[in-house]
XYZ file of C-alpha atoms in Angstrom:
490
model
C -9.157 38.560 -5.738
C -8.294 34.797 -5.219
C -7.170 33.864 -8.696
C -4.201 36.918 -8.828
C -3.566 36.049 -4.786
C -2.659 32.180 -6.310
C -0.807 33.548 -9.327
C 1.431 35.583 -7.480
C 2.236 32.534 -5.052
C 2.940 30.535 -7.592
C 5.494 32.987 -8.866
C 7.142 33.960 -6.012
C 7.525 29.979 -5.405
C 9.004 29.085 -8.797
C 11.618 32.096 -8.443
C 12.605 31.407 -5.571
C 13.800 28.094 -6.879
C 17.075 29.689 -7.831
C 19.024 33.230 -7.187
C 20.302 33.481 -10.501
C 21.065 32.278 -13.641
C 24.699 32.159 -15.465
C 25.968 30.415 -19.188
C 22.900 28.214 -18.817
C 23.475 27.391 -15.355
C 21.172 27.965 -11.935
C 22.629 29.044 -8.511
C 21.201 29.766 -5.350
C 23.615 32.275 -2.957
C 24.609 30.133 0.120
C 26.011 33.071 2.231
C 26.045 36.161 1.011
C 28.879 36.756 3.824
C 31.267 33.929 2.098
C 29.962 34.758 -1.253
C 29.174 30.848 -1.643
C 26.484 29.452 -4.135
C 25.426 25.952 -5.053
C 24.009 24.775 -8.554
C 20.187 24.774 -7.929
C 17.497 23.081 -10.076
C 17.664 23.412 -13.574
C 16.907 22.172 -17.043
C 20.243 21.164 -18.453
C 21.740 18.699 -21.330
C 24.813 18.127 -23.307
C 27.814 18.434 -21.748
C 28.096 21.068 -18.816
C 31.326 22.456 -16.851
C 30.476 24.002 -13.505
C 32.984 27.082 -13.099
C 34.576 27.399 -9.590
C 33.489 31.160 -9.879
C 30.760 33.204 -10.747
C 29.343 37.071 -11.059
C 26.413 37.919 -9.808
C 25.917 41.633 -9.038
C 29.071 42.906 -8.886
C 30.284 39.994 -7.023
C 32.074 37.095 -7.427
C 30.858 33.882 -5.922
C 32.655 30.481 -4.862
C 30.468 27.388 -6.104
C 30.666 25.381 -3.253
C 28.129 22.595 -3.890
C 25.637 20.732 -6.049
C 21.894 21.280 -4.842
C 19.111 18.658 -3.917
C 17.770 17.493 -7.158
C 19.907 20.113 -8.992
C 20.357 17.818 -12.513
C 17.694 15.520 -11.450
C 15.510 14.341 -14.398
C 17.782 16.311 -16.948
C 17.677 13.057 -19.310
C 19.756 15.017 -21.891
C 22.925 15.858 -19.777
C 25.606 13.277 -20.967
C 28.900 14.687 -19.333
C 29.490 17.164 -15.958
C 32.653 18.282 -15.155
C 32.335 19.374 -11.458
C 35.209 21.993 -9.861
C 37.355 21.198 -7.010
C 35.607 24.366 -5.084
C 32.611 21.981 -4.807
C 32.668 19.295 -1.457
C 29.584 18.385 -0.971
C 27.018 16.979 -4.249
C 23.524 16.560 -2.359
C 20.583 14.537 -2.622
C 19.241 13.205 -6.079
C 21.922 15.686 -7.483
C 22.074 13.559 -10.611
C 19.239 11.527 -10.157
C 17.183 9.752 -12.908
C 20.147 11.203 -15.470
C 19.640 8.606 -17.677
C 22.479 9.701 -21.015
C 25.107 11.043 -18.353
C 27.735 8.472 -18.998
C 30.510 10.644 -17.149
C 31.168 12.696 -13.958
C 34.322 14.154 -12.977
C 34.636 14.571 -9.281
C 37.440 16.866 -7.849
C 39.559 16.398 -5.008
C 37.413 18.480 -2.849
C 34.468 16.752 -2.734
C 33.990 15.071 1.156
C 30.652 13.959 0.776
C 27.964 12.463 -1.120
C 24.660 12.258 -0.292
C 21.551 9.586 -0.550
C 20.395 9.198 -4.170
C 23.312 11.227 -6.098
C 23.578 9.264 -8.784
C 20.391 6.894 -8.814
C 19.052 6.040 -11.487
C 21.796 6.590 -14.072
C 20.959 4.097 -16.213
C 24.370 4.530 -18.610
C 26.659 5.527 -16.419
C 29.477 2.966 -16.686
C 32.434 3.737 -14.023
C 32.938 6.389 -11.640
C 35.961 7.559 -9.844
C 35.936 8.780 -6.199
C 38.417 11.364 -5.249
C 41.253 11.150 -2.359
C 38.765 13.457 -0.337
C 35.961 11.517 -0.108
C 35.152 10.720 3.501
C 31.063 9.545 3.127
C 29.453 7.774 0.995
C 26.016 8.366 2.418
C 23.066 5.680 1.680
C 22.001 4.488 -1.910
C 24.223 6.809 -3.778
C 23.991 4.587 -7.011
C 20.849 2.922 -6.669
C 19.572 1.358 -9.818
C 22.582 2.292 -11.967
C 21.913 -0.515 -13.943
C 25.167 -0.596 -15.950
C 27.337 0.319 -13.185
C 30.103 -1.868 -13.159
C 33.146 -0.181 -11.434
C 33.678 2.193 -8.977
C 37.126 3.577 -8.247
C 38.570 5.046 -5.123
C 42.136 7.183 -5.138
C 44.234 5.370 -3.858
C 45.141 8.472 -1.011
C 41.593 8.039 0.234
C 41.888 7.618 3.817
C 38.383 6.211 4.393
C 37.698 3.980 1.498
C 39.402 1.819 -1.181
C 38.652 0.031 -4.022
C 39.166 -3.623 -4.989
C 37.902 -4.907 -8.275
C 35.431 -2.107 -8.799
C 33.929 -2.543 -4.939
C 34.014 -0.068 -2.395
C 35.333 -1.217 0.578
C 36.137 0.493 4.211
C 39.835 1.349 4.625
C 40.881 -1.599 6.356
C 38.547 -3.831 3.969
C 36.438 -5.126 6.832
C 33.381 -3.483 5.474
C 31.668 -3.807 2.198
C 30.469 0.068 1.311
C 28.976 -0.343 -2.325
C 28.654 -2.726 -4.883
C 28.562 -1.435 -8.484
C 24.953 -2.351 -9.388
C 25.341 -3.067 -12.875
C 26.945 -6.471 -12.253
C 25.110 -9.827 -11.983
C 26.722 -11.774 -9.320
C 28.728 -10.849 -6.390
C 31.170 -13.180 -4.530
C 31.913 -11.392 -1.410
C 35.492 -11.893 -0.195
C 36.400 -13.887 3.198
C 38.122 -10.584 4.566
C 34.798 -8.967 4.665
C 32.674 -9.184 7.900
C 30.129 -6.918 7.805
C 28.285 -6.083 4.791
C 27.279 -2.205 5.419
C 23.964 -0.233 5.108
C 22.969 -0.040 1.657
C 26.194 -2.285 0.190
C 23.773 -4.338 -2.472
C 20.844 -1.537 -2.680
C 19.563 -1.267 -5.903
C 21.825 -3.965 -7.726
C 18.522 -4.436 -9.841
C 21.050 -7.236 -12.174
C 21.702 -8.917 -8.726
C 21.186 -12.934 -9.538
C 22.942 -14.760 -6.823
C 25.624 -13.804 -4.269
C 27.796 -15.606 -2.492
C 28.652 -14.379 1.264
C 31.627 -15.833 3.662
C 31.445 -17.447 7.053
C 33.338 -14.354 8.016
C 30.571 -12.265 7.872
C 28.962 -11.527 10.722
C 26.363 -8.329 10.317
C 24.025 -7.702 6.878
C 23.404 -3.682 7.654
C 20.308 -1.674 7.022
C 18.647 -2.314 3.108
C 21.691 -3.783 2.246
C 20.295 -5.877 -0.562
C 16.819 -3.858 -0.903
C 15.599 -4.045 -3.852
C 17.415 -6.316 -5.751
C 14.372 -7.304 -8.288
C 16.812 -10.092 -9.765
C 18.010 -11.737 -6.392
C 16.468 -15.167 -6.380
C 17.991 -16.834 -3.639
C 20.592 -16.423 -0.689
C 22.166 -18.307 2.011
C 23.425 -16.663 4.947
C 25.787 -18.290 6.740
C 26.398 -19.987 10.391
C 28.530 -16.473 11.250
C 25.607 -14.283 10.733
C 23.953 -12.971 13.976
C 22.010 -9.805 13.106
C 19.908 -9.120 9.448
C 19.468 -5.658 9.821
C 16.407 -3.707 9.162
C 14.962 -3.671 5.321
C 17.565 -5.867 4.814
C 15.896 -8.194 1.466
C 12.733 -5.419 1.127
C 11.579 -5.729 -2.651
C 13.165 -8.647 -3.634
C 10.440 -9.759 -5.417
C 11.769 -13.069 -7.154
C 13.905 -14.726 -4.115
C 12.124 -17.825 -3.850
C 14.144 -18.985 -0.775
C 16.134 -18.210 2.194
C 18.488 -20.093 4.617
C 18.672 -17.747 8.076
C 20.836 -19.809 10.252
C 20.654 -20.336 14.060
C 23.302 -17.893 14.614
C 21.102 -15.026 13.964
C 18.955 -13.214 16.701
C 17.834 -10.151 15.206
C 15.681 -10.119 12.053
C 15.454 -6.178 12.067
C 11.969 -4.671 10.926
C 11.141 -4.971 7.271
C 13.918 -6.980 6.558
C 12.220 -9.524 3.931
C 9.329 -7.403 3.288
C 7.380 -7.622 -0.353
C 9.237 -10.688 -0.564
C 6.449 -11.821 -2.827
C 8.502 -14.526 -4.220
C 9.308 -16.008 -0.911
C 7.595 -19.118 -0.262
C 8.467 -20.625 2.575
C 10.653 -19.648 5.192
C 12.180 -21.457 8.611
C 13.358 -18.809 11.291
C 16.292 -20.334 13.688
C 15.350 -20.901 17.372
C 17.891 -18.640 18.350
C 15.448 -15.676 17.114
C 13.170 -13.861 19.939
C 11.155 -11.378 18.544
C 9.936 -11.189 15.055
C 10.359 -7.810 14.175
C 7.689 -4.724 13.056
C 6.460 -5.763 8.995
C 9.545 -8.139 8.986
C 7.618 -10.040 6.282
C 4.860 -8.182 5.649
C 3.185 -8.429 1.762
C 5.264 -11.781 1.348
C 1.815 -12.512 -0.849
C 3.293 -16.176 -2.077
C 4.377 -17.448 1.212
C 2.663 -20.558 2.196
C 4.676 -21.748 5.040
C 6.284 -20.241 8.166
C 7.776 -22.038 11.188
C 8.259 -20.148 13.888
C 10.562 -21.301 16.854
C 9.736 -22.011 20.878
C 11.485 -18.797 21.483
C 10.184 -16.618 20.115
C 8.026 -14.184 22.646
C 7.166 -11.893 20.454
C 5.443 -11.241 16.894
C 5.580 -7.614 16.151
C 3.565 -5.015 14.444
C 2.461 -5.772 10.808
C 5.231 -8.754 11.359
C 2.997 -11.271 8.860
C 0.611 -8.795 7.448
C -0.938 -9.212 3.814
C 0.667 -12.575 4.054
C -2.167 -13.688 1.132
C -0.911 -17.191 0.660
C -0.593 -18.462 4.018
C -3.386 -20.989 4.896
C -2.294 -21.617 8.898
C -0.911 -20.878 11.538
C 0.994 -22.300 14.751
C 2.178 -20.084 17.287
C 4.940 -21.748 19.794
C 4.033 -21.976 23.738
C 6.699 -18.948 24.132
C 4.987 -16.574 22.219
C 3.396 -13.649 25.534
C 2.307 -11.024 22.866
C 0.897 -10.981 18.983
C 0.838 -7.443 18.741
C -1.173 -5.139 16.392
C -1.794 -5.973 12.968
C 0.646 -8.662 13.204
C -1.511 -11.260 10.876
C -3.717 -8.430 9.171
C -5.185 -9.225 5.839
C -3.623 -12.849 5.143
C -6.687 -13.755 3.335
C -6.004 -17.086 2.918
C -5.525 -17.590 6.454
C -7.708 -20.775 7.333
C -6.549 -21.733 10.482
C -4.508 -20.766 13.696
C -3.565 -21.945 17.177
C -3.350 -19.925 20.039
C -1.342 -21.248 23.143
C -1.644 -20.456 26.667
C 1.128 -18.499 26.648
C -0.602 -15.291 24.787
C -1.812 -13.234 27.115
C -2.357 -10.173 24.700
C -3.772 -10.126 21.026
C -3.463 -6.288 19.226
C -5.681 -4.413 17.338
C -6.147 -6.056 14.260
C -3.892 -8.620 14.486
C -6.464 -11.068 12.548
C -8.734 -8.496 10.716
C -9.322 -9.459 6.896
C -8.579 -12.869 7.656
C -11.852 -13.381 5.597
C -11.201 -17.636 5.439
C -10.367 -17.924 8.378
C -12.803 -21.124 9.895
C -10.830 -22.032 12.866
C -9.273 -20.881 15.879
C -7.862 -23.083 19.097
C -7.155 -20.777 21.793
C -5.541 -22.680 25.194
C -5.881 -19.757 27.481
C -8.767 -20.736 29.852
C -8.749 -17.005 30.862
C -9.220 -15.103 27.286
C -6.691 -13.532 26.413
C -6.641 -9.772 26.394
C -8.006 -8.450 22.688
C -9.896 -5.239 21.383
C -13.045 -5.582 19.479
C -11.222 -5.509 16.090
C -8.414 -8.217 16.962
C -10.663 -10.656 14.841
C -12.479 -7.896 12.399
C -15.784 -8.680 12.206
C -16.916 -10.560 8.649
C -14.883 -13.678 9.560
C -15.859 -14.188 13.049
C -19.346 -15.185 11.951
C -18.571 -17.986 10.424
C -15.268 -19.264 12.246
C -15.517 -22.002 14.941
C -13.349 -20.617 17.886
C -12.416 -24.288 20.357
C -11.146 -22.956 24.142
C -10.730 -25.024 27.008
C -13.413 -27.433 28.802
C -15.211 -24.699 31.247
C -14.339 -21.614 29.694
C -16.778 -21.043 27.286
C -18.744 -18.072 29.516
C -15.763 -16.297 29.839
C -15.167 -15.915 26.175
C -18.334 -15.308 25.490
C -18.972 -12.732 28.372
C -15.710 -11.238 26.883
C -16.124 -8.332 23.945
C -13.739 -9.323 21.552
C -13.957 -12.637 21.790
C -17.717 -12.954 21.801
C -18.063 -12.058 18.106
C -17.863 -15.619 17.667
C -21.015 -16.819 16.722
C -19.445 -20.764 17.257
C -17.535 -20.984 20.252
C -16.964 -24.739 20.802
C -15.218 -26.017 24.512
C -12.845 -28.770 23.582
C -10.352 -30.962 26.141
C -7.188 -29.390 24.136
C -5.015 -31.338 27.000
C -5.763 -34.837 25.018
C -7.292 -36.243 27.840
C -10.380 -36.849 26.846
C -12.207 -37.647 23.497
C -13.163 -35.748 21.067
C -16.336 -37.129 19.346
C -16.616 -38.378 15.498
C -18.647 -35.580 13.231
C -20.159 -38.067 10.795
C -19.600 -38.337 8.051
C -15.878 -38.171 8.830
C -14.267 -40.973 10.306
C -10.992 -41.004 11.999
C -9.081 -44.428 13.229
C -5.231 -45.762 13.579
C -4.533 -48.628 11.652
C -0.880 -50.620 12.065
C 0.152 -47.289 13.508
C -1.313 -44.782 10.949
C -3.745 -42.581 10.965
C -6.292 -42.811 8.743
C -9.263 -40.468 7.662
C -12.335 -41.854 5.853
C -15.566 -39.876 4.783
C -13.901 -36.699 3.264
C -13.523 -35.612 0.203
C -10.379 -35.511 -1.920
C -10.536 -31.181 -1.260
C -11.243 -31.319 2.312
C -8.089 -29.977 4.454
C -6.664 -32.512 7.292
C -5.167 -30.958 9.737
C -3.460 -32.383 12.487
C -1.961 -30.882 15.713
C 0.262 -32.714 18.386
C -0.739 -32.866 21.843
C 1.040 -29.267 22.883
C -0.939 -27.736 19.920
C 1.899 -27.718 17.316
C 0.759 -28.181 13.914
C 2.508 -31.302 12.186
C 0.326 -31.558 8.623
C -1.609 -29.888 6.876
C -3.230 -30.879 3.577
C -5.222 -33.207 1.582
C -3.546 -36.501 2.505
C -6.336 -38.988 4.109
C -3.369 -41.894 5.853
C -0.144 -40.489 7.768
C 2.257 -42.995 8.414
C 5.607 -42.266 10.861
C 4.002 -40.386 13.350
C 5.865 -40.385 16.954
C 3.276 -42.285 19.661
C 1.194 -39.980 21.536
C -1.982 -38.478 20.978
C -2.914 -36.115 18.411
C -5.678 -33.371 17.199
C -6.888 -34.613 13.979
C -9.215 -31.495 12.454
C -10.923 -32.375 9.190
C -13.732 -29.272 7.818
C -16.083 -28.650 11.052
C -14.689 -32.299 12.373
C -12.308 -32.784 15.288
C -11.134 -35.840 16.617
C -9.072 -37.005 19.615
C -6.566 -39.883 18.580
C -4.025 -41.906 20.147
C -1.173 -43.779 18.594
């Protein structure tokens, strides 16, 4: 009985995909009491024209709109002409259309939906009617030959300039025709809106004004192409999946004007390799460079209190790690699988470590953590492979507590070291460490063995092969080389 049960689910699910079928073309009834239908989901191609009417059991119907997905994946369909009974053309209406070169939209139309038009790989130019009054999110994502986009000229909400949509008064940059390989944004502009650049998969470079002072929401996601950008002294907020999946930007300038780097906003970066945040930013936001896999280097400012959720996660090339003195919280997952991850310093000032926040840091041989009371941490802050092996260094005196503590006495090698620099730290032969005319030098290691060496608040200055540092400020300074730590004063 289970086999005909299925059938006749499967049945009643495909028909009701659409009411009814007429010249070629699927509708679904909107209200029976308005006699309104939309264009449902459908295998088209060629060139179609959408009536403004049409019978259906004795009854004639007004089509009002284009369904969710209605064209999508028709790869065939080359023209639409849409009538001006129609105002709203919904999600992924046309999506993934990749002959249609053309679409007529009528003076009726008021809205446009997320995804309308993605994906159109030939479609050229498009006009917007006097009607329009939203654009809504990445309505020609991917359009790869895109390279104008007309508004009427009546359009009380948007206009046009050089193929651009722009809000009204020009202040806003609304959508960028994503066919086009560079983009100089104009000095009138000062906010560049949600979704302006999304998709622009031909993006290259872009140049943006001093008088912009907000990127929105995914505004240049996924631009594959985009290999650099510099954001200017005006900018204060980078909203949220702002660069996401632009995979071959190599660099970017983030200025000390900015204090919001929203969540995700240079995520999958994989290109990225190094990156300097302002110290005018606070927190560093949920995955806001998560699965940058090439990025080797990441400085991150006294104030910042806060590293988010996923904030640095699968972060594969990053080797260390030095958090600032203002840093209260590392939150869950917030260094999770950076397998590359070799070393980090904890300050005092962390007073809570998430779930996770180290886990599948499989290299990872050494932690400094300046807390003399642990901080707080769950069992799988550190995972458990790495902790074996890693040499954890904590404060003269508190050794018991770490080890007395759950999370923290995983660490097979828990090692109490003066981190104040006031007392010595004791040669590991056979490494030798000594200043000569005002250098450091390191003798006894070989030409692969990692130097690193950390200033007397527990900021990391170098890290690399080099065996002699000259130009050092005077003070005294961690010098970590393998297993071997030495104190040092210049």
């Amino acid at each position: 009985m289970l086999l005909p049960i299925a059938v006749i689910m499967s049945a009643n699910l495909s028909a009701a995909a659409y009411d009814f079928e007429s010249d070629g073309i699927c509708y679904s009834i909107s209200s029976d009491e308005d006699l309104t239908v939309y264009v449902a989901k459908g295998e088209y191609s060629g060139a179609v024209d959408i009536p403004a009417h049409v019978d259906y059991q004795s009854k004639t119907y007004t089509v009002t709109a284009i369904g969710y997905s209605a064209f999508e994946k028709s790869t065939g369909l080359t023209s639409v002409i849409i009538p001006n009974t129609v105002t709203a053309i919904h999600k992924y209406a046309f999506s993934d259309c990749y002959d249609l070169t053309s679409a007529s939209i009528p003076n009726s139309v008021t809205i446009i939906h997320d995804g309308a038009f993605s994906n159109c790989s030939n479609l050229k130019s498009i006009d917007l009617p006097a009607s329009l009054t939203s654009i809504e999110g990445s309505v020609f994502n991917n359009c790869s030959t895109l390279d104008a986009i007309n508004v009427d000229a009546g359009n009380q909400t948007y206009c046009s300039i050089e193929g651009a949509v722009y809000s009204k008064d020009t202040t806003t940059l609304v959508y960028y025709p994503s066919g086009r390989k560079s983009a100089a944004i104009p000095d009138f502009v000062t906010s560049i809106g949600d979704n302006a650049f999304y998709g622009c998969v031909n993006l290259t470079s872009v140049s943006i004004p001093n008088s912009v002072t907000t990127i929105g929401n995914f505004s240049f996601a996924f631009c594959s192409n985009l290999t650099s950008v510099d954001i200017p002294g005006s900018v204060s907020t980078i909203g949220e999946m702002a660069f996401m999946y632009c995979g071959r930007m190599t660099s970017v300038n983030i200025p000390n004007s900015v204090t919001v780097i929203g969540m995700m906003a240079f995520s999958d970066c994989t290109g990225l390799t190094s990156v300097s945040i302002p110290n005018s930013v606070t927190t560093i936001a949920e995955s806001a460079f998560s699965g940058c896999t090439g990025l080797a280097s990441v400085n991150i400012p006294e104030s910042v209190t806060q590293i988010c959720f996923s904030a640095f996660s699968y972060c594969s090339s990053l080797t260390s790690i030095n958090i600032p003195n203002s840093v209260a919280t590392i939150e869950n997952s917030a260094f999770y699988n950076c397998s590359g991850l070799l070393s980090v310093n904890i300050p005092a000032s962390v007073t809570i470590i998430g779930n996770s926040a180290f886990s599948n840091c499989d290299k990872l041989s050494t932690v400094y953590c300046h807390s003399s009371t642990p901080p707080m941490a769950s069992i799988d802050t550190f995972g458990s492979g790495n902790v074996i092996k890693a040499t954890l260094y904590v404060p003269i005196g508190s050794k018991k507590s770490y080890e007395t503590q759950y999370s923290w006495g995983k660490f097979s090698n828990i090692v109490e070291m003066d981190l104040s620099g006031v007392d010595d730290i004791e040669n590991v032969s056979p490494v030798y460490v000594s200043v000569r005319g005002g250098s450091i030098v390191v003798e006894g290691a070989g030409d692969d063995t990692i130097v690193e060496i950390f200033d007397i608040s527990g900021k990391q200055v170098y890290r690399g092969y080099c065996k002699t540092f000259k130009g050092l400020a005077k003070g005294i300074y961690i010098v970590n080389v393998g297993r071997s730590a030495s104190k040092i004063s210049i």
